XYZ file of C-alpha atoms in Angstrom:
631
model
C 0.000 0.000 0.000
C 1.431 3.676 -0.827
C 1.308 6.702 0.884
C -2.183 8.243 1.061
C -0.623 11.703 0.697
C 1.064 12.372 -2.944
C 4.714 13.314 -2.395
C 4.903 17.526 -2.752
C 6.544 16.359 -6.267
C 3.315 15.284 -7.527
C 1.244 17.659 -6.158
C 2.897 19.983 -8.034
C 3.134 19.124 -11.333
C -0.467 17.728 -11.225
C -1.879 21.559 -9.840
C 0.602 23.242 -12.617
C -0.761 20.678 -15.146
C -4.352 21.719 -14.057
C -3.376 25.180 -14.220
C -2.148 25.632 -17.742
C -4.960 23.555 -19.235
C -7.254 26.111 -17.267
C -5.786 29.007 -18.881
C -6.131 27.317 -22.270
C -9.424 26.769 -21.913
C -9.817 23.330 -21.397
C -11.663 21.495 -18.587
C -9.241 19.562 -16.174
C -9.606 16.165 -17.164
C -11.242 13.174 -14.623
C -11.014 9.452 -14.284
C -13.081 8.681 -17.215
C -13.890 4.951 -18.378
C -13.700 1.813 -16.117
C -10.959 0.283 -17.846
C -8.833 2.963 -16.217
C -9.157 1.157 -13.000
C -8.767 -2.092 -14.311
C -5.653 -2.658 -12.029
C -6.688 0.124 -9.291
C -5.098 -1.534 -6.558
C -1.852 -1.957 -8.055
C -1.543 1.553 -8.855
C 1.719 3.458 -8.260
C 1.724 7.480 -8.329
C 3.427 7.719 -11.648
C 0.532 5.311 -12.938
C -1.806 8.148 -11.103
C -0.729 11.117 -13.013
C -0.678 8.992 -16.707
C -4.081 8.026 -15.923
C -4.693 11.890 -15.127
C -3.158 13.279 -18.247
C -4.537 10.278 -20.423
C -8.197 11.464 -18.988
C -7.587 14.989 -19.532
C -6.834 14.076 -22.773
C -10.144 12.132 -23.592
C -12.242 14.622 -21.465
C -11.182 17.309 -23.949
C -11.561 15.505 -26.980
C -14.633 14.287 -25.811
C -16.288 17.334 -24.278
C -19.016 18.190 -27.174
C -19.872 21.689 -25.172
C -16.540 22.865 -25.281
C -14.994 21.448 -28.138
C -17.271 20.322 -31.181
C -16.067 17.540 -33.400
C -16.735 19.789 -36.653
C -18.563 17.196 -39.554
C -19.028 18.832 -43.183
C -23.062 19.192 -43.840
C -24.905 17.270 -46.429
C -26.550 19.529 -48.481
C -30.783 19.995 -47.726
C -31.020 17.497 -50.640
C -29.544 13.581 -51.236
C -29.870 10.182 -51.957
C -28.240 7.507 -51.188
C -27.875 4.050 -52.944
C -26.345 0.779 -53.046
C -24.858 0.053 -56.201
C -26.977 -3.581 -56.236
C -28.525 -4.949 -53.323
C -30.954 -4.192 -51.333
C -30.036 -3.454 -47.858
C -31.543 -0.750 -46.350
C -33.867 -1.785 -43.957
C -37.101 0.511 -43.510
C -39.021 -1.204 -40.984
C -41.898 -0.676 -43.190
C -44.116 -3.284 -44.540
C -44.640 -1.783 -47.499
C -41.350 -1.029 -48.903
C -39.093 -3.796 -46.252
C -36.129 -3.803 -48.091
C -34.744 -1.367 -50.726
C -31.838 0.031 -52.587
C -31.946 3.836 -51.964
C -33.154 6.474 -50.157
C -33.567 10.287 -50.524
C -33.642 13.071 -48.648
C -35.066 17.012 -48.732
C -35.238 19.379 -45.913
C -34.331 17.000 -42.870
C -37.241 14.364 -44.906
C -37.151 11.510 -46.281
C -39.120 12.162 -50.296
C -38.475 8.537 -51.750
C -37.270 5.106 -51.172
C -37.162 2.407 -54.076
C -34.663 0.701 -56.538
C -31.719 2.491 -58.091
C -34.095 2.391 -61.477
C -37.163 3.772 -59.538
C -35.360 6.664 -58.223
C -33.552 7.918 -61.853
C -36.893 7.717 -63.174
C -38.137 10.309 -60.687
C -35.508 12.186 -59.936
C -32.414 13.645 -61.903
C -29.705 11.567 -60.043
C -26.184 13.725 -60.428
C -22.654 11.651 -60.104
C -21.713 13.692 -57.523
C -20.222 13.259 -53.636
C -23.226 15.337 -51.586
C -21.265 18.162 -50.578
C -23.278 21.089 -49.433
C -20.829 22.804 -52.626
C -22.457 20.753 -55.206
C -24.047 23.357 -58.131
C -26.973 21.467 -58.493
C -28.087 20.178 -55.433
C -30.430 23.149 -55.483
C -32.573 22.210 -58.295
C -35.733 21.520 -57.575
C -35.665 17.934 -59.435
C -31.915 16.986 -58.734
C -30.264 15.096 -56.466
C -26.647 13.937 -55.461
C -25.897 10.382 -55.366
C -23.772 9.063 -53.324
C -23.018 4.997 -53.096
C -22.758 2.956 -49.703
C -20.566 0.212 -50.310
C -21.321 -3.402 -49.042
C -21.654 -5.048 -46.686
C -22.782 -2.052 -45.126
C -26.447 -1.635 -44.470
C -29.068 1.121 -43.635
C -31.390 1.035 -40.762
C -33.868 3.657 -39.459
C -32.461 6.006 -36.451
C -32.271 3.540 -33.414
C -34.260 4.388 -29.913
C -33.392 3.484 -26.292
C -36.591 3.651 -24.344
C -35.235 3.541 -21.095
C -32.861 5.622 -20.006
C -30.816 8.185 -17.560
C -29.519 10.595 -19.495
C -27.647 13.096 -16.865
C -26.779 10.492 -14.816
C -25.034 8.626 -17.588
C -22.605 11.542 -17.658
C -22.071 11.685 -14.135
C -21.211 8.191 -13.735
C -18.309 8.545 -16.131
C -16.550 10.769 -13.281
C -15.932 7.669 -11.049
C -17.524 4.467 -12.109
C -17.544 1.559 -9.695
C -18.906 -1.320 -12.152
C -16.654 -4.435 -12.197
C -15.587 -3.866 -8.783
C -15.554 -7.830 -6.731
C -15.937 -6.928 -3.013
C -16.463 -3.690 -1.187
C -12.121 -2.806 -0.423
C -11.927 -2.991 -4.266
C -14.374 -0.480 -4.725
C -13.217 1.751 -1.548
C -10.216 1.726 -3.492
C -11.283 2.859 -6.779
C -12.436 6.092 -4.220
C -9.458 6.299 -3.052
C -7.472 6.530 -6.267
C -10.111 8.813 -7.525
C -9.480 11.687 -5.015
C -5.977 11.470 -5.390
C -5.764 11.738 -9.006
C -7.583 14.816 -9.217
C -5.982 18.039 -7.103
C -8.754 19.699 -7.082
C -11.074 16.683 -5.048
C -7.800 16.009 -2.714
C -7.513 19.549 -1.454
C -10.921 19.857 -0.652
C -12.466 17.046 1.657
C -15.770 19.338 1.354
C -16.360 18.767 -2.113
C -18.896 16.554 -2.624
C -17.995 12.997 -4.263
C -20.116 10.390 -5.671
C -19.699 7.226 -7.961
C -21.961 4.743 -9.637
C -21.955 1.349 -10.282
C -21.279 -1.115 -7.628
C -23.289 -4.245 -7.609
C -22.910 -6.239 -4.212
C -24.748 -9.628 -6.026
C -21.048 -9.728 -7.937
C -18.857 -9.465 -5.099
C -17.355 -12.491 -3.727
C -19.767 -12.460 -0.527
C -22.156 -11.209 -1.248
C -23.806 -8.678 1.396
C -24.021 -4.840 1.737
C -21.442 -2.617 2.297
C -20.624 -0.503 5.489
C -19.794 2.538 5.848
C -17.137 1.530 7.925
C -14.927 0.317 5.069
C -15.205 3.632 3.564
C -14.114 5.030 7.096
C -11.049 2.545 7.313
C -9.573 4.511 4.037
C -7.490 7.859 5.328
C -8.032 9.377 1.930
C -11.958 9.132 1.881
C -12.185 9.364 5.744
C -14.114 12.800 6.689
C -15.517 13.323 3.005
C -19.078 13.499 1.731
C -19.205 10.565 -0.253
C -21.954 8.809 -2.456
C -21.636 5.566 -3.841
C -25.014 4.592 -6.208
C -25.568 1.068 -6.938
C -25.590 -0.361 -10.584
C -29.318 -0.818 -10.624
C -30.306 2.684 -8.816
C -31.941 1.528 -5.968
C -29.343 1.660 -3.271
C -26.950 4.286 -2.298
C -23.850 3.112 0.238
C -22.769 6.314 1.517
C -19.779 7.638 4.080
C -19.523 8.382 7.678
C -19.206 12.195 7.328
C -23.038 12.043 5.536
C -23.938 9.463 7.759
C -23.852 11.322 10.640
C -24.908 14.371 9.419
C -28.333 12.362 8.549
C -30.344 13.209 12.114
C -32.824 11.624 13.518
C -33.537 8.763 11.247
C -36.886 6.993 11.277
C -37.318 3.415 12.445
C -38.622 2.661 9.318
C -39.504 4.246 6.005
C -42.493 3.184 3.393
C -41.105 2.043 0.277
C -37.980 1.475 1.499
C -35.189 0.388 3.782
C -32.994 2.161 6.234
C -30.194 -1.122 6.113
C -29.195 -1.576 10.019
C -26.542 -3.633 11.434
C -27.194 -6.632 14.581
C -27.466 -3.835 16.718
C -29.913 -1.614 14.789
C -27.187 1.145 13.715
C -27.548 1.949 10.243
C -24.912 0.576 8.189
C -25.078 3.558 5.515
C -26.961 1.564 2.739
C -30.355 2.915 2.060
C -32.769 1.272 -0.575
C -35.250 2.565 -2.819
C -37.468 5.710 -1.157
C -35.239 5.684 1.866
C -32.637 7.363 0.039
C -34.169 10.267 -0.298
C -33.405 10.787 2.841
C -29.814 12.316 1.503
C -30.026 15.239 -0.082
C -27.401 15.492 -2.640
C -26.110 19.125 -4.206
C -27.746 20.437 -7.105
C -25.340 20.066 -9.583
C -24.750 23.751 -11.761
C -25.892 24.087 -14.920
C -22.649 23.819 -16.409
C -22.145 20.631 -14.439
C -25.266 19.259 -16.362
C -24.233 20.557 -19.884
C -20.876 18.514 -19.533
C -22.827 15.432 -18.213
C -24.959 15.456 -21.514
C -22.322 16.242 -24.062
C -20.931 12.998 -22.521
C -24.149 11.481 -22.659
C -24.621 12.517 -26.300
C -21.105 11.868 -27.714
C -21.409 8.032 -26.985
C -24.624 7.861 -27.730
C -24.503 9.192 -31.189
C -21.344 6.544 -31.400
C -23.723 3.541 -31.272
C -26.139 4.727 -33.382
C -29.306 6.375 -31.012
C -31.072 9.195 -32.920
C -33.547 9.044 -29.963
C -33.977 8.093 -26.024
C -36.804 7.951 -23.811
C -35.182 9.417 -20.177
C -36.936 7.757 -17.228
C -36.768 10.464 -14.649
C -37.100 13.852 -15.325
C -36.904 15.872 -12.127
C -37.650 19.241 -12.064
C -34.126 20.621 -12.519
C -33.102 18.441 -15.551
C -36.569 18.977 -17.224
C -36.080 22.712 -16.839
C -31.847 22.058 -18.603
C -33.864 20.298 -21.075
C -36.297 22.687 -22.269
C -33.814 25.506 -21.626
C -31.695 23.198 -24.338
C -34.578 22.946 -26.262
C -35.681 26.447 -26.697
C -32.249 27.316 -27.271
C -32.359 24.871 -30.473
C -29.297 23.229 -28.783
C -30.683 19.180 -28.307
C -28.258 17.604 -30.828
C -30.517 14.072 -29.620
C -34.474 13.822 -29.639
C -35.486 13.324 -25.986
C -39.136 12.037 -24.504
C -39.206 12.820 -21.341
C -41.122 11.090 -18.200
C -41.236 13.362 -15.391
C -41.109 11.522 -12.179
C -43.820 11.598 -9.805
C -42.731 11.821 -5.928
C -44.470 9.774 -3.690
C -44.591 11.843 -0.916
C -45.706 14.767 -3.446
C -49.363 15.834 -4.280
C -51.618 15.545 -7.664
C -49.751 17.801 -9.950
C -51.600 16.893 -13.627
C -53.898 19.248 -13.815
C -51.522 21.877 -13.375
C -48.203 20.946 -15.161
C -47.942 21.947 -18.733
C -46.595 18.920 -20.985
C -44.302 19.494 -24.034
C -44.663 18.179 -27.589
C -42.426 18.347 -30.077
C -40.492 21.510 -28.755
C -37.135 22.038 -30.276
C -38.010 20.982 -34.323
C -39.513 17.639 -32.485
C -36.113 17.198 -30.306
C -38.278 16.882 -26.696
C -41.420 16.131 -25.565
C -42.246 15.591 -21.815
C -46.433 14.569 -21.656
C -45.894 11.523 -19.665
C -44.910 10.435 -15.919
C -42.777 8.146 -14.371
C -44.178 6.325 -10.976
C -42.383 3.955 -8.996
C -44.622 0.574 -8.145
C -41.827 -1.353 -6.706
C -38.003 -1.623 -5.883
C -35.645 -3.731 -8.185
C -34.355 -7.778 -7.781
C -31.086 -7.470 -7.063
C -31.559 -5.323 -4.090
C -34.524 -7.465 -3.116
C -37.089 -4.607 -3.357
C -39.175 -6.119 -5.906
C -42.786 -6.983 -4.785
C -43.447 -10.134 -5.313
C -46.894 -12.777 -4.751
C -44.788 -15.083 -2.577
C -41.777 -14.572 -0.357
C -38.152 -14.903 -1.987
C -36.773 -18.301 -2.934
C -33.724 -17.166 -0.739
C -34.835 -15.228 1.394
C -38.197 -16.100 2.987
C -38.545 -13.334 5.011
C -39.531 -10.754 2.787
C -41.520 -10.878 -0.412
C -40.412 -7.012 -1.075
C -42.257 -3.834 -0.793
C -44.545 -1.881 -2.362
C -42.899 1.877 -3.053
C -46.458 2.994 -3.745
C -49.165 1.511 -2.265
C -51.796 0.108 -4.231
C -54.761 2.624 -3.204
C -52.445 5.920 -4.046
C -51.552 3.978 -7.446
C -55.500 3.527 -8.146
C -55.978 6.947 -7.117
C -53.280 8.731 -9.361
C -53.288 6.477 -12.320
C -56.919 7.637 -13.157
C -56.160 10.860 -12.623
C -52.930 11.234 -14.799
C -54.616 9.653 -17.796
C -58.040 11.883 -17.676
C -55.527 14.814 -17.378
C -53.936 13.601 -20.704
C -50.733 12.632 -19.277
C -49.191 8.573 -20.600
C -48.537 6.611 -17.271
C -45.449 4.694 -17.275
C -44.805 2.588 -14.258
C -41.502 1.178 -13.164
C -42.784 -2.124 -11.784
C -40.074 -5.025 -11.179
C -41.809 -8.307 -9.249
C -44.758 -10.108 -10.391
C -47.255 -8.338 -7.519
C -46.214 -5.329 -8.507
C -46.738 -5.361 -12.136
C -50.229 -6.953 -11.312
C -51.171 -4.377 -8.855
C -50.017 -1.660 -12.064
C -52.428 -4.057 -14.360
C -55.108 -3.947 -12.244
C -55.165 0.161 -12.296
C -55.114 0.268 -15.969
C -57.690 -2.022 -16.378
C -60.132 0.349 -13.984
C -58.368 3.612 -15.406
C -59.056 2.198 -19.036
C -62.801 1.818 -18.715
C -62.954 5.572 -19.611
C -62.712 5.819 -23.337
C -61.391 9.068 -22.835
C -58.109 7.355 -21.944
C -57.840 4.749 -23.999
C -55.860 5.976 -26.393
C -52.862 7.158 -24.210
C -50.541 3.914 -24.621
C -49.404 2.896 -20.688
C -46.550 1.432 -20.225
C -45.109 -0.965 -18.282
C -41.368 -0.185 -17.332
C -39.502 -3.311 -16.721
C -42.039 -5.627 -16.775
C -39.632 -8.503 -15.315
C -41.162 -10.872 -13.805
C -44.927 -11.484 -14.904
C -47.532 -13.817 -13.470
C -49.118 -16.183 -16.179
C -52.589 -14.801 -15.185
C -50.956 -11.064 -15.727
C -49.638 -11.762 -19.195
C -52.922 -12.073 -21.205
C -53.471 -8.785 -19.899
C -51.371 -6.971 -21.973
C -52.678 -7.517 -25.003
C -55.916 -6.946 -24.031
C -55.540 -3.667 -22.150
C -52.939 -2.093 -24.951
C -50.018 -2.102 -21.799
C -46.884 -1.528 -23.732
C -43.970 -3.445 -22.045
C -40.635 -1.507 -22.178
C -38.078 -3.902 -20.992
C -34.399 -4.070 -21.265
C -32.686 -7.486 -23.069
C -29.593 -6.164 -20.691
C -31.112 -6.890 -17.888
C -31.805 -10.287 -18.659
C -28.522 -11.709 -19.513
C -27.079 -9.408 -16.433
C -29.825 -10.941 -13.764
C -30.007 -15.231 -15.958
C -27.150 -16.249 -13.039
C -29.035 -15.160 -9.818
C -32.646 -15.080 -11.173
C -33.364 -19.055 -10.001
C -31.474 -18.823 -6.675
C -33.576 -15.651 -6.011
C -37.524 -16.476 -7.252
C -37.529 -20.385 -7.790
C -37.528 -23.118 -10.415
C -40.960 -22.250 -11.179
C -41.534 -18.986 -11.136
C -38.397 -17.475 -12.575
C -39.908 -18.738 -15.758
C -41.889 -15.201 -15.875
C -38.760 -13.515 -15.467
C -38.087 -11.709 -18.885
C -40.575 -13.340 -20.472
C -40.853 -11.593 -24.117
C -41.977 -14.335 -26.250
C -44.980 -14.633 -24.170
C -45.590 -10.404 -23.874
C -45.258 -11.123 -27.478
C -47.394 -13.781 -28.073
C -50.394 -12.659 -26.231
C -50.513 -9.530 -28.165
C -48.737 -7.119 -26.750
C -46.053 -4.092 -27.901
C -42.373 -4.460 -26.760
C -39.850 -1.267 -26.510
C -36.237 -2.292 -26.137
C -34.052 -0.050 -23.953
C -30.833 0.172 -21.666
C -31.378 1.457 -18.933
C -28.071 3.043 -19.368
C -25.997 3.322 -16.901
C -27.742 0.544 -15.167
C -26.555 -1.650 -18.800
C -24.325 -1.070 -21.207
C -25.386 1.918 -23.848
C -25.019 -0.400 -27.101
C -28.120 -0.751 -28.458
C -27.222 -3.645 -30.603
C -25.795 -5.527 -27.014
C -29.464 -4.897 -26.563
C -30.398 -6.858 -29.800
C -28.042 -9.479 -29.386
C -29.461 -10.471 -25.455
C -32.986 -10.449 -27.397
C -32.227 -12.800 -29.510
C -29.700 -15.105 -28.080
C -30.516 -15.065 -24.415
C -26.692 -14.869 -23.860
C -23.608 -13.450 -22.299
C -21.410 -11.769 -24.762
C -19.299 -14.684 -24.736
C -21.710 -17.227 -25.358
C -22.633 -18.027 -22.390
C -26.011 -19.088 -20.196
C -27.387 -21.269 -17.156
C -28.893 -23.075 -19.376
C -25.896 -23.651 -22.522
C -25.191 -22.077 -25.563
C -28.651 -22.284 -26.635
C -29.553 -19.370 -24.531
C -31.402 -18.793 -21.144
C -35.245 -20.273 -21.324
C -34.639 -19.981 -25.418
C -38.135 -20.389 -25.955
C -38.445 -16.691 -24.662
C -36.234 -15.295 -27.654
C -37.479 -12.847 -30.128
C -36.621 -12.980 -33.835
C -34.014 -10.233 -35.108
C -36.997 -8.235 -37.081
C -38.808 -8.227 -33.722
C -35.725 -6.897 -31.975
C -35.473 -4.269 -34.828
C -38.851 -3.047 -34.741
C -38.515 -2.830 -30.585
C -35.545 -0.563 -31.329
C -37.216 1.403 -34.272
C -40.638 1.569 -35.068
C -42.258 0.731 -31.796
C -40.552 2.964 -29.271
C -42.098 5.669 -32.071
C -45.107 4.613 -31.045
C -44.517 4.207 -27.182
C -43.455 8.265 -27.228
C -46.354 9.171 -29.810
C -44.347 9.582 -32.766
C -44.960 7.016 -35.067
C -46.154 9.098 -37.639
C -42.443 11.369 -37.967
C -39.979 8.445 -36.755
C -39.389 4.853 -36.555
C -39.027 3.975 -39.987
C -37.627 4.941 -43.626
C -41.004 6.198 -44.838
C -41.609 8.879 -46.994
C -42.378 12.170 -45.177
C -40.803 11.155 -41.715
C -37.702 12.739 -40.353
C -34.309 11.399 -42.037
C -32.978 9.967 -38.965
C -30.804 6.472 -39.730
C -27.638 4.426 -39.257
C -25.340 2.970 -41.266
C -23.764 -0.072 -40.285
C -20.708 -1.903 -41.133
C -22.517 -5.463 -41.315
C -26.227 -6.835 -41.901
C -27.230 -7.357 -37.932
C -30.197 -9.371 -40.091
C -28.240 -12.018 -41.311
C -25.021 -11.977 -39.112
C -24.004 -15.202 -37.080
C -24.952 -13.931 -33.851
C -21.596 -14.600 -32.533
C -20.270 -11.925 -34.996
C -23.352 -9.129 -34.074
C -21.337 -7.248 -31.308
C -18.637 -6.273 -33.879
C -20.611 -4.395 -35.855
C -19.438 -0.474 -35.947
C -21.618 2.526 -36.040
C -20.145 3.681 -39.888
C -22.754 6.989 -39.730
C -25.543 8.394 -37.310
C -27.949 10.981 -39.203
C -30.557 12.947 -38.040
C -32.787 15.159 -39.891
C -30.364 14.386 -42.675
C -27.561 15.417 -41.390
C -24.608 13.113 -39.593
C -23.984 13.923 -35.939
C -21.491 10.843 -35.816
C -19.017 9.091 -38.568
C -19.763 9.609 -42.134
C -21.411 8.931 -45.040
């Protein structure tokens, strides 16, 4: 173990580094990415300040609000062609497959064969360079040729996700870590790599990512551990867990937390033999720490972040899960400032402890040339499975003491439910275990009775782990189920141990959503999962690790649950259009909707699945125009 104090040395030349990049204008750079830490415990100071300069070096790069990656415009006017085969994908049934596409004013005008389109349109031999002479002309359009084996797909949607806190968690992320001193240590290096967070035990510190059902035993943390670390001892520090629903916290906010109640509805104050609380809170019990409000600026970097990789793998679109009041006001201050390079719909959370507020709260549609719309609201039914929150029929498998809790009881859910859809607002509900997703079933099937509602599209966030008298329910009631192929793979190696031989078979369950008629949205849940949308696809349809692995063998974990690949498209494309109410602009390549679409280095169609997670991002487009790559 070294020093817990850099030598004066080191101080130095990491404050002067910080210093001259400063006065150039450049943000000091953090511990970005968790292959950084891959060998945190091992590290040495000199390995410190590479790791420092390496991340300034990637924060600057990366930093879309302070340094834009400039990419040459298409002109308003374009098609696009392969010179033989079919392959771009439209996701419409009318046109599946085709050779080109064309685009005016941020639109798609045509799709068809090579012939089709040079019968219609004076097709010029020309690169689509916003200096091309003709490109003006009412009746002209530059061609330019994708080669094979390249294909085109419409602009891909995550329908689940934290934007903001994406960003944040590339400051310190904990994922990976195998037992709480690991991740302590990961703290530890953290602070003193960055001057600025060493000199200052005030400043607020927090990381995200740890996931106790990984380590080696596997049981909460303790504040204590943090406490046995002189670097971290007497800071503010907050630790979020990969899934979101626990936060493992330090001594110095541990003890500034007075008064603590014996118990909290919704969630869990964790205590120790003695009834001392250990620092882990669960679900609504964390709200019992108040965290800063990060500045504005703070927020701006987070979503350039956020953006940048997201634009990388190909999402023209995500649905964020959370607005609070402060990020919905950055995003419609981004918004009417025509800055969202990303279309955003938004689902602004409702408290629990808060009163009715649809009949007062203005909703947004289509704001920023259709970049964000916020008309529906996020509600909490239940906690998650990994932290054992999850409200379930019967007790746990391994744990029959609990069958999880309710974070909104039933009566305020049939209460509010109603009320939100009458007021025009769609209700999505975050609802993990099987009791709670039939408790969230049961209040659409009263709330839906009113015609007047019927047509607002709930959803079901999650929708893990379904009873078999729940699923027919779907279908019937119109529930979209937004769930997140991630998850599945991440949660196939503790899912028996936890709910049973029997009744982990409704655990990510999509063939039978599916099959009983129902719509299915594929998201992230990034950070939670990994942002690739196609690791998305792939779990869909293999029911796999990345390597190839399951509980049950290389066929996949319960295969019978796997959707096809044109299922796992269309839950990426076409229906999270519909989930967010804009099926008619987005979700396919269909004449008169917005020109958003990927290019891809390889047909994720026809691909051995073993081959699907090397396929690169060649060009992200939206409204015609690439924000990532090129074309």
């Amino acid at each position: 173990m070294y020093p817990t104090k850099p030598p004066p040395t080191l101080r130095k030349r990491l404050s002067d580094e910080k210093r001259n990049m400063e006065k150039e204008g450049q943000e000091p750079g953090r511990l970005e990415g968790r292959k950084l830490f891959e060998r945190s415990n091992k590290l040495t100071y000199a390995a410190i300040l590479t790791i420092a300069a390496i991340a300034a070096i990637v924060t600057t790069v990366g930093n879309l609000s302070d340094q834009q990656i400039v990419l040459e415009p298409l002109p308003n006017a374009y098609a696009l062609c392969f010179k033989k085969a079919s392959r771009i994908i439209t996701v419409d049934k009318a046109y599946p497959h085709v050779q080109c596409l064309a685009v005016r004013d941020s639109h798609f005008i045509d799709v068809g064969s090579l012939e089709e389109l040079s019968q219609r349109w004076n097709l010029t031999a020309q690169s689509p360079q916003t200096n091309s002479s003709t490109s003006h002309l009412e009746n002209t359009l530059p061609l330019r040729y994708i080669d094979s084996p390249a294909i085109i797909v419409p602009g891909l949607s995550d329908s689940h996700v934290h934007v903001l806190e994406y960003g944040a968690t590339q400051q310190l992320p904990l994922e990976g870590t195998r037992s709480p001193k690991e991740t302590v240590q990961r703290v530890h290096d953290y602070i003193l790599a960055d001057p600025e967070v060493y000199d200052d035990k005030t400043k607020f510190i927090e990381g995200w990512g740890w996931d106790h059902t990984q380590w080696l035993l596997k049981e909460w943390p303790n504040t204590n551990e943090m406490e046995e670390d002189e670097v971290i001892r007497g800071r503010p520090v907050l630790l979020q867990s990969k899934d979101g629903h626990a936060i493992w916290v330090s001594r110095t906010i541990l003890d500034g937390l007075k008064d603590l109640p014996a118990e909290i509805e919704g969630g869990v104050i964790v205590r120790d033999k003695s009834g001392n609380p250990t620092g882990v809170f669960l679900d609504n019990a964390q709200d019992l720490v108040k965290r800063p409000e990060p500045s504005y600026k703070t927020l701006e970097k987070r979503f350039a972040i956020a953006v940048r990789d997201a634009h990388a793998r190909g999402l023209t679109a995500v649905h964020d899960a959370g607005f609070n009041p402060r990020s919905l006001e950055f995003f419609r201050k981004q918004a009417d400032e025509g800055k969202l390079p990303i279309r955003i719909y938004g689902m602004t959370h409702f408290n629990e402890t808060s009163s009715y507020w649809g009949d007062r709260v203005p909703k947004i549609i289509g704001a920023g040339n259709h970049r964000l719309s916020a008309r529906s609201v996020k509600i909490f039914a239940d906690g998650a499975l990994r932290s054992g929150g999850a409200a379930l029929y019967e007790p746990y498998a391994d744990n029959p003491t609990t069958r999880g809790f309710m974070r909104t009881e039933p009566e305020v859910l049939n209460d509010i439910i109603p009320k939100f859809l009458r007021d025009g607002w769609q209700v999505n509900v975050h609802a993990i275990g099987d009791r709670a997703n039939g408790v969230v079933l049961d209040a659409f099937e009263v709330a839906l009775k009113d015609a007047n509602v019927s047509s607002l599209r709930p959803r079901l966030e999650h929708a893990q782990i379904l009873a078999k008298k729940d699923l027919a329910r779907f279908g019937d009631l119109g529930v979209i189920a937004s769930v997140q192929p991630t998850h599945a793979i991440s949660d196939m190696w503790f899912g028996e141990d936890r709910l049973g031989p029997e009744r982990v078979k409704g655990l990510y369950a999509f063939r039978s959503i599916l099959d009983h008629g129902a719509r299915i949205t594929l998201g992230s849940d990034f950070p939670v999962e990994d942002m690739n949308p196609l690791a998305g696809f792939y779990a869909a349809i293999t029911r796999l690790s990345p390597d190839g692995k399951s509980p049950h063998g290389p066929g996949g974990w319960f295969p019978e649950q796997q959707m096809t690949r044109e299922e796992a498209l269309q839950g990426m494309t076409l229906d999270p259009a519909y989930a967010s109410f804009s099926e008619d602009i987005l979700g396919s390549i269909t004449i008169g909707k917005r020109a958003d679409f990927v290019v891809f280095s390889q047909d994720i169609m026809n691909a051995p699945t073993q081959k699907i997670l090397e396929t690169k991002v060649l060009a992200t487009v939206i409204d015609g125009q690439v924000v990532y790559g090129g074309i």
